Coordinates of C-alpha atoms and ligand atoms in Angstrom, one line a residue:
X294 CA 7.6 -110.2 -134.6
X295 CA 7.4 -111.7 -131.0
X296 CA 9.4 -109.9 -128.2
X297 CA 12.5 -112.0 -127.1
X298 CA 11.8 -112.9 -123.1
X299 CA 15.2 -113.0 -122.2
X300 CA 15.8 -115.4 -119.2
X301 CA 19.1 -115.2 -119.3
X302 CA 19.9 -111.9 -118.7
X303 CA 16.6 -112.0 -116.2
X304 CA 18.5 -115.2 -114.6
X305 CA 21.8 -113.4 -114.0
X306 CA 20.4 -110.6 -112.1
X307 CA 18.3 -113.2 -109.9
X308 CA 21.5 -114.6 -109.3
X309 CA 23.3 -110.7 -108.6
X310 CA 20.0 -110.2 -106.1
X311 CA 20.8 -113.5 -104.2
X312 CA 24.4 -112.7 -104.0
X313 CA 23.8 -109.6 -102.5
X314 CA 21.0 -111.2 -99.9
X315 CA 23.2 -114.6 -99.0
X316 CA 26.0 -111.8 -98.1
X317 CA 24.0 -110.4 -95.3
X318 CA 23.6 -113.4 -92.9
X319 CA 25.6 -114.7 -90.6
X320 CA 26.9 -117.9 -92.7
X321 CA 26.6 -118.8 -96.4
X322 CA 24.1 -120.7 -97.2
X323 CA 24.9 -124.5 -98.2
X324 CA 23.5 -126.6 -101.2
X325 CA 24.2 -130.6 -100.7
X326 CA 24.1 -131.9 -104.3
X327 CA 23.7 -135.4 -104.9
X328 CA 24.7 -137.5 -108.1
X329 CA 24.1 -141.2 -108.5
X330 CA 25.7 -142.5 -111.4
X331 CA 27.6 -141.1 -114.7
X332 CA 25.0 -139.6 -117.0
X333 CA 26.8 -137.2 -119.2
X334 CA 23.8 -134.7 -119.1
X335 CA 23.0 -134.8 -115.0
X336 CA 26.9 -134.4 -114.4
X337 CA 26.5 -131.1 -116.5
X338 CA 23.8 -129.9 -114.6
X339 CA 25.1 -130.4 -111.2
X340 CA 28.5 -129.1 -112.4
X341 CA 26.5 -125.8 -113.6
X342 CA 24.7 -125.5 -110.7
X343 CA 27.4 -126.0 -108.3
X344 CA 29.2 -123.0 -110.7
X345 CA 25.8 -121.3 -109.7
X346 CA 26.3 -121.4 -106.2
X347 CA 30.3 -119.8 -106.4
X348 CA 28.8 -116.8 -108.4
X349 CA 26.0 -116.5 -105.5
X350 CA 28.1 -116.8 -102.6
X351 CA 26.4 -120.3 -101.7
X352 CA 28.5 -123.2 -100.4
X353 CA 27.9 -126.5 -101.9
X354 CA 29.3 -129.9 -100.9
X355 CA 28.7 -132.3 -103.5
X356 CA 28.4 -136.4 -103.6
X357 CA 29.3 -138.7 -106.3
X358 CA 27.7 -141.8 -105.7
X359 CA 28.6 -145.2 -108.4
X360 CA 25.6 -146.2 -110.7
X361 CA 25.0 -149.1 -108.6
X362 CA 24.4 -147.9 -105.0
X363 CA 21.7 -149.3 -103.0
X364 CA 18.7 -147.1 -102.0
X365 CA 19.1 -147.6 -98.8
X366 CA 22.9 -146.1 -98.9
X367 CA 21.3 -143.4 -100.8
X368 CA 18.3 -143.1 -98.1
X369 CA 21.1 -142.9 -95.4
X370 CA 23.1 -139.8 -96.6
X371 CA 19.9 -138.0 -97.0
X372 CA 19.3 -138.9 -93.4
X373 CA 22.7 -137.9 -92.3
X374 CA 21.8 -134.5 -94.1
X375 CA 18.5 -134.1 -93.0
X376 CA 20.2 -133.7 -89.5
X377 CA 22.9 -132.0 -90.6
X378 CA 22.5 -128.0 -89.2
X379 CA 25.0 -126.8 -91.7
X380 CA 23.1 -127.6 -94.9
X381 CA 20.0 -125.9 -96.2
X382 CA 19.4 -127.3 -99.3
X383 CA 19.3 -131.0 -100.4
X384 CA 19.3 -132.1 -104.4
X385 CA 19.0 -135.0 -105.8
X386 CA 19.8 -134.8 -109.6
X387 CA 17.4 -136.7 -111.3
X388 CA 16.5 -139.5 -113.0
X389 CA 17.6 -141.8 -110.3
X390 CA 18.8 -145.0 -111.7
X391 CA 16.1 -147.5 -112.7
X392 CA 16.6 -149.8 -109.6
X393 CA 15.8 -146.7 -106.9
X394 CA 12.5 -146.1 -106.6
X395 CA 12.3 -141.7 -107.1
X396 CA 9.6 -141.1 -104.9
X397 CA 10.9 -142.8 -101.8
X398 CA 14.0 -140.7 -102.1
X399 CA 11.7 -137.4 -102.6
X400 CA 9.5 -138.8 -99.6
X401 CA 12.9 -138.8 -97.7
X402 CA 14.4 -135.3 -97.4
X403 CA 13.4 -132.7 -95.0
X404 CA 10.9 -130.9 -96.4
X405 CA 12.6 -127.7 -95.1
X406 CA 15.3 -128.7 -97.1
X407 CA 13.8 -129.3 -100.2
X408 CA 14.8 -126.7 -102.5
X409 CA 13.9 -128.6 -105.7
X410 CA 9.7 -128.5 -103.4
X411 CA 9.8 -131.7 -104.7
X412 CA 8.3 -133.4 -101.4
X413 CA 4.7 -134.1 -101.7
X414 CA 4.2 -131.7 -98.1
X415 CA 5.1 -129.1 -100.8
X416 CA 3.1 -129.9 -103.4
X417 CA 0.5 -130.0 -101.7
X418 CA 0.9 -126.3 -99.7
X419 CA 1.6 -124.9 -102.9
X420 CA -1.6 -126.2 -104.4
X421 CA -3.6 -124.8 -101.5
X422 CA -1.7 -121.7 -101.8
X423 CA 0.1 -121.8 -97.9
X424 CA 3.8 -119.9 -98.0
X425 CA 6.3 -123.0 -99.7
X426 CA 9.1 -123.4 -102.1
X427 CA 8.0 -123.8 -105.1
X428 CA 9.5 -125.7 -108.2
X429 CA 12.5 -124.3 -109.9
X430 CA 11.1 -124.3 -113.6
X431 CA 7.3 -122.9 -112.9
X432 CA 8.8 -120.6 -110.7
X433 CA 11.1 -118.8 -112.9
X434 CA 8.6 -118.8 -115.4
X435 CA 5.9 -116.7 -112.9
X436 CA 9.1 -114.6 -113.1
X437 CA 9.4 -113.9 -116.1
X438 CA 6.0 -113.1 -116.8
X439 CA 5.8 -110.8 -114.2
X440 CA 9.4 -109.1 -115.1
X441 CA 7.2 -108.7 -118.7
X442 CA 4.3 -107.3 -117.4
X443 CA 2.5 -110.4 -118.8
X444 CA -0.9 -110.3 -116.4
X445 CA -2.7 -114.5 -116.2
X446 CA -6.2 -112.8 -114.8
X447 CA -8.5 -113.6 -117.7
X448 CA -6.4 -115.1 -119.6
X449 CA -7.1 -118.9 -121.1
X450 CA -3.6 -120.4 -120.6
X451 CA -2.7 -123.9 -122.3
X452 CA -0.3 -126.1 -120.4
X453 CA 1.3 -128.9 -122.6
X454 CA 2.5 -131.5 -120.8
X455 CA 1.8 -132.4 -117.1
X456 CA 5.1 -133.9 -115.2
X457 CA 5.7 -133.5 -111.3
X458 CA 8.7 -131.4 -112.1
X459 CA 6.8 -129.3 -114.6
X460 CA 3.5 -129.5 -116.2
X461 CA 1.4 -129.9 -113.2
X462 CA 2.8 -127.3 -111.0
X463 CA 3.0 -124.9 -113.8
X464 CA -1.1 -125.0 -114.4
X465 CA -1.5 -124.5 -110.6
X466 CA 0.5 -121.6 -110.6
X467 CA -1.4 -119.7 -113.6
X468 CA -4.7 -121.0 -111.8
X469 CA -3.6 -119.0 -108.8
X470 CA -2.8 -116.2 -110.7
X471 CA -6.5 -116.2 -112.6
X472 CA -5.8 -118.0 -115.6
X473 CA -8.2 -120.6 -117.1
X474 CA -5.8 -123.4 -117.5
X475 CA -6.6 -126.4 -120.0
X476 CA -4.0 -129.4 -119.2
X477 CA -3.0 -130.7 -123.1
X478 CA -1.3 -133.8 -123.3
X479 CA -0.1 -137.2 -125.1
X480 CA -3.6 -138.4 -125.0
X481 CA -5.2 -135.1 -126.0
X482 CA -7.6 -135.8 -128.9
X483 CA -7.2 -132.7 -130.9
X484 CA -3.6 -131.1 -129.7
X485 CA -4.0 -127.7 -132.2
X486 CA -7.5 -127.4 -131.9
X487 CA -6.2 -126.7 -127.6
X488 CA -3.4 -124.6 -128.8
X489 CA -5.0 -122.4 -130.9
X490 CA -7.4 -121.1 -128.2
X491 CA -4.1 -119.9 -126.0
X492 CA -3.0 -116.6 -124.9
X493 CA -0.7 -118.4 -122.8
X494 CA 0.9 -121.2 -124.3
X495 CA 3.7 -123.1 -122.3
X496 CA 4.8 -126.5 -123.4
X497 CA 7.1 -128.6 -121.7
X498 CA 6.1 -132.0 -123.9
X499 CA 9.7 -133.1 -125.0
X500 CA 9.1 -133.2 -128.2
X501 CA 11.7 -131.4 -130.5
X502 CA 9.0 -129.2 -133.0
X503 CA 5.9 -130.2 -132.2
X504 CA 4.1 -126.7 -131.9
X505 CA 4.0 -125.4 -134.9
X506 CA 3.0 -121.7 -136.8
X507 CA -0.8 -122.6 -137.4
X508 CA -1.3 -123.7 -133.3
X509 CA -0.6 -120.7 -132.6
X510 CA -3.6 -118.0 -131.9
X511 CA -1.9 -114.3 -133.5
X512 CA -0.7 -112.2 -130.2
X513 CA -0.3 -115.4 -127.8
X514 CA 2.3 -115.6 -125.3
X515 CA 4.5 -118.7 -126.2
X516 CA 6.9 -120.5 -123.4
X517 CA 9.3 -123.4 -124.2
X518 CA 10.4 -125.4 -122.0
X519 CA 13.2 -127.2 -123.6
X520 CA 14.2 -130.2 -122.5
X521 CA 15.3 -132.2 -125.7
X522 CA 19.1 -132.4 -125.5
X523 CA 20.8 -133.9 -128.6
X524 CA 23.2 -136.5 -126.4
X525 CA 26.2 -135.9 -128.9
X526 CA 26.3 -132.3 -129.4
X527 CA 24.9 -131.6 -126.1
X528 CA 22.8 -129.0 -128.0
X529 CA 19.5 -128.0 -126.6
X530 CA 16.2 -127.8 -128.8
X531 CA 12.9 -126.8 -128.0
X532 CA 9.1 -127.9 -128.5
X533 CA 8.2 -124.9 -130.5
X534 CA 9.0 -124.2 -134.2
X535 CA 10.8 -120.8 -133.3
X536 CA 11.5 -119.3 -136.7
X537 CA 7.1 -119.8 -137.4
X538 CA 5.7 -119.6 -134.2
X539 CA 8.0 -116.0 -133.1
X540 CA 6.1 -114.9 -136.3
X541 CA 2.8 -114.8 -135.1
X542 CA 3.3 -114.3 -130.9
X543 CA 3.5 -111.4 -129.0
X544 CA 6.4 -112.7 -126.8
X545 CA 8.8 -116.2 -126.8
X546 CA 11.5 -118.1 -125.2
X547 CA 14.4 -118.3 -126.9
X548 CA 16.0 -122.3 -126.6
X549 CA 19.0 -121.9 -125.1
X550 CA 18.9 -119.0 -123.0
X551 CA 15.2 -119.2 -122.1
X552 CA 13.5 -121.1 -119.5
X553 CA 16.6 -123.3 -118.6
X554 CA 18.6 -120.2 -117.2
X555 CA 15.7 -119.3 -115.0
X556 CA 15.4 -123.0 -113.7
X557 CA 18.6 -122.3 -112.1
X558 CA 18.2 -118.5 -111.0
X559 CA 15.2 -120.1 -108.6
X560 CA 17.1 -123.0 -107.3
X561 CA 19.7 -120.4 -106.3
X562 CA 17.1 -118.3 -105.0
X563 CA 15.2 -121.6 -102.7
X564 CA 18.5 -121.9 -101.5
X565 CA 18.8 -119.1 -100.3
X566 CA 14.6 -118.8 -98.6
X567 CA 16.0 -122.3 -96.8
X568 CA 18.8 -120.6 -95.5
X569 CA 17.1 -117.5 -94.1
X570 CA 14.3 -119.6 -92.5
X571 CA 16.5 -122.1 -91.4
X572 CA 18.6 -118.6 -89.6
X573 CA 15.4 -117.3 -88.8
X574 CA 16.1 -114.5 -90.6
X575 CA 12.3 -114.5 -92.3
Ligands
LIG642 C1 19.5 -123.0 -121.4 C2 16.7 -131.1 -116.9 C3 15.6 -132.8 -118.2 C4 15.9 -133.8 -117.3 C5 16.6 -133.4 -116.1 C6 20.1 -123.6 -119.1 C7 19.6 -125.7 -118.1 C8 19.0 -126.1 -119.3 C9 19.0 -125.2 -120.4 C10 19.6 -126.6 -116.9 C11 17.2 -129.8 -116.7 C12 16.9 -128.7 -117.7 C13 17.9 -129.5 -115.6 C14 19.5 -124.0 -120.3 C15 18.5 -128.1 -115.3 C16 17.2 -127.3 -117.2 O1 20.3 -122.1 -121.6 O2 18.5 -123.1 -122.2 C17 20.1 -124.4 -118.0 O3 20.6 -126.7 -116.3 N1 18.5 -127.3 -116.5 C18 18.2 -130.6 -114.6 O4 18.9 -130.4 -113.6 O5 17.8 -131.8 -114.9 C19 17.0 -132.1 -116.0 C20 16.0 -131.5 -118.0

């Protein structure tokens, strides 16, 4: 039986640590969260990690803006918070509607403000391995590998699924910790015949089951990064087959209370590295 990584509990003492740290500077740090639209699922987010930010002693200011706003409206209030010396942090819950094009409003804020390191000047400094916010997700799963005592160096990791937000950040991450990372995706020939060769598995393919028991080599570490959300129970599910796959790793994820938690631990936590470079307290 697999060990149970706990993100959770891992999560709420990130989020204890950052209290404790945002308490010491001069002025709370301050998250600008923007929302365009009504989707049930991004409302829940921002409301969760505006809750986030109370437990953590961060200020947020949040804007509601109607499914239909322009770009350039949107493009504007990132402007006006680009210069504005009170926030350190600007989000942009996404998807962005169909008619706004996502990567111009990425391209647009600050990249010192960036605390999703979204912003291609961040992409690119954490590829080459300069000092950067990295993304939320990868991030808190470095974390929790290192809270495990899970080492990358030598390892052959397999990364399902190769996103912006996820995929592709997380393979550069293991590469700079020594792993041997194989990028698996939709157009991935022979999808278990990858698998099976993993010490490190993560997946983040949004595909409710789709690693199952016999992709999985005996002993491997197995990461899910859920992102399938049943729209009318708001229930979460996972990639991974838990009940088989737990039977043959050495350590899981758990959907809920895995990955997800840990997501927001590390926006609270790049939130907080904005505000102490922006105070020049780092
Ligand atoms: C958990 C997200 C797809 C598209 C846009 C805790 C979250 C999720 C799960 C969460 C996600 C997914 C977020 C759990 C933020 C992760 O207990 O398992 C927290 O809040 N997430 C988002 O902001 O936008 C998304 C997934």
């Amino acid at each position: 039986m697999a060990v149970l990584i706990d993100g959770k509990k891992l999560a709420e003492r990130i989020c204890a640590e950052v209290a404790r740290e945002a308490a010491k500077l001069p002025r709370k740090p301050c998250l600008a969260a923007i929302l365009v639209g009504d989707d049930p699922a991004s409302e829940i987010y921002v409301r969760n990690k505006e809750r986030d930010c109370l437990k953590c002693g961060i200020d947020s200011r949040r804007f509601d803006l109607p499914a239909g706003t322009a770009q350039e409206e949107l493009l504007s209030l990132i402007d006006k918070l680009n210069r504005d010396g009170a926030v350190d942090g600007i989000l942009v819950q996404l998807p962005l509607p169909e008619h706004i094009d996502e990567s111009a409003v990425i391209d647009a804020i600050s990249p010192d403000k960036d605390i999703d390191a979204f912003h291609p000047l961040n992409v690119g400094k954490m590829i080459t391995g300069e000092p950067t916010l990295w993304p939320c997700t990868p991030a808190g799963i470095m974390e929790m590998f290192r809270e495990y005592g899970i080492s990358l160096d030598g390892k052959k990791c397999v990364m399902v699924g190769r996103s912006n937000i996820v995929g592709r950040p997380m393979g550069l991450l293991m590469l700079r910790e020594n792993g041997t990372v194989i990028y698996c995706h939709r157009r991935t020939p022979d999808l278990a015949e990858m698998t099976r060769q993993a010490d490190i598995l993560v997946v983040a393919a949004g595909s409710p089951g789709l690693i199952t028991g016999d992709m999985i080599k005996p002993g491997a570490v197995v990461i899910d990064v859920a992102m399938n959300r049943d729209p009318d129970t708001g229930k979460f599910f996972g990639d991974v087959c838990f009940d088989e796959v737990e039977k043959k790793a050495s350590f899981i994820t758990p959907v809920p209370g895995g990955v997800g938690p840990m997501t927001r631990a590390m926006l609270m936590k790049n939130i907080l590295t904005a505000a102490k470079i922006s105070l020049k307290q780092m």
